[in-house]
Amino acid sequence: SERHRHRYDFNNSYRKALEDAGIRFAGLSPNGELVEIIEIPQHPWFLACQFHPEFKSKPLDPHPLFAAFIHAALVRKLKAQNMKQ
């Protein structure tokens, strides 16, 4: 389980419109009512979360979201370098 430090919730009345626009609801609460994570699959790395991954992250053991972000940044950098060559 992830840690939260807020009282904000996603308004589910916008869910269908956002899904139709290409947003994927990638993480939900155990009861399926609260949106925890959204993504845009067509984007190289677009992710938003309601929780605080930094609360469970350590320098030598980063939260998977941070590791994924660094990986995506590295892939982008390598692609840019290859395009210059």
Short mmCIF file of C-alpha atoms in Angstrom, two decimals:
data_model
loop_
_atom_site.label_atom_id
_atom_site.label_comp_id
_atom_site.label_asym_id
_atom_site.label_seq_id
_atom_site.Cartn_x
_atom_site.Cartn_y
_atom_site.Cartn_z
CA SER A 1 0.00 0.00 0.00
CA GLU A 2 1.12 3.51 -0.74
CA ARG A 3 1.16 6.49 1.60
CA HIS A 4 -1.10 9.47 1.09
CA ARG A 5 -0.95 12.88 2.70
CA HIS A 6 -3.92 14.76 1.36
CA ARG A 7 -7.67 14.71 1.17
CA TYR A 8 -8.01 15.01 -2.58
CA ASP A 9 -9.88 12.47 -4.66
CA PHE A 10 -10.39 12.10 -8.37
CA ASN A 11 -13.89 13.08 -9.49
CA ASN A 12 -15.18 9.93 -11.20
CA SER A 13 -17.76 11.91 -13.16
CA TYR A 14 -14.88 12.88 -15.51
CA ARG A 15 -13.61 9.33 -15.91
CA LYS A 16 -15.40 8.39 -19.16
CA ALA A 17 -14.45 11.65 -20.89
CA LEU A 18 -10.80 11.23 -19.91
CA GLU A 19 -10.76 7.58 -21.00
CA ASP A 20 -12.24 8.63 -24.34
CA ALA A 21 -9.43 11.20 -24.65
CA GLY A 22 -6.76 8.52 -24.20
CA ILE A 23 -6.02 8.55 -20.48
CA ARG A 24 -5.64 5.13 -18.90
CA PHE A 25 -6.59 4.57 -15.27
CA ALA A 26 -3.69 2.33 -14.34
CA GLY A 27 -4.10 2.12 -10.57
CA LEU A 28 -7.22 2.02 -8.48
CA SER A 29 -7.92 1.57 -4.79
CA PRO A 30 -8.71 -2.01 -3.73
CA ASN A 31 -12.45 -1.32 -3.98
CA GLY A 32 -12.01 0.19 -7.47
CA GLU A 33 -13.57 3.51 -6.48
CA LEU A 34 -10.56 5.80 -6.11
CA VAL A 35 -8.19 6.56 -8.96
CA GLU A 36 -4.58 6.27 -7.76
CA ILE A 37 -2.57 6.31 -11.02
CA ILE A 38 -3.21 7.58 -14.53
CA GLU A 39 -1.14 7.18 -17.68
CA ILE A 40 -1.20 8.28 -21.28
CA PRO A 41 -0.15 5.13 -23.18
CA GLN A 42 0.72 7.05 -26.38
CA HIS A 43 3.22 9.20 -24.46
CA PRO A 44 6.77 7.91 -23.81
CA TRP A 45 6.36 8.47 -20.06
CA PHE A 46 3.34 10.26 -18.69
CA LEU A 47 2.23 9.12 -15.29
CA ALA A 48 0.47 10.85 -12.42
CA CYS A 49 -0.26 9.43 -9.00
CA GLN A 50 -2.30 10.47 -5.97
CA PHE A 51 0.14 8.99 -3.47
CA HIS A 52 3.66 10.01 -2.46
CA PRO A 53 6.21 7.55 -3.86
CA GLU A 54 9.00 9.49 -2.18
CA PHE A 55 7.76 8.25 1.20
CA LYS A 56 8.78 4.71 0.26
CA SER A 57 11.94 5.56 -1.66
CA LYS A 58 15.54 5.26 -0.49
CA PRO A 59 18.75 6.24 -2.31
CA LEU A 60 19.75 2.63 -2.97
CA ASP A 61 16.20 1.31 -3.20
CA PRO A 62 14.10 3.81 -5.18
CA HIS A 63 10.37 3.48 -5.57
CA PRO A 64 9.55 1.79 -8.92
CA LEU A 65 8.06 5.04 -10.26
CA PHE A 66 11.36 6.87 -9.80
CA ALA A 67 13.30 4.00 -11.37
CA ALA A 68 10.91 3.98 -14.35
CA PHE A 69 11.23 7.74 -14.75
CA ILE A 70 15.04 7.59 -14.76
CA HIS A 71 14.94 4.70 -17.25
CA ALA A 72 12.62 6.64 -19.59
CA ALA A 73 14.88 9.71 -19.36
CA LEU A 74 17.92 7.59 -20.21
CA VAL A 75 16.16 5.99 -23.19
CA ARG A 76 15.16 9.44 -24.44
CA LYS A 77 18.72 10.72 -24.09
CA LEU A 78 20.18 7.72 -25.93
CA LYS A 79 17.66 8.10 -28.77
CA ALA A 80 18.55 11.78 -29.10
CA GLN A 81 22.26 10.95 -29.19
CA ASN A 82 21.70 8.29 -31.87
CA MET A 83 19.74 10.78 -33.99
CA LYS A 84 22.70 13.19 -33.92
CA GLN A 85 25.08 10.54 -35.25
#
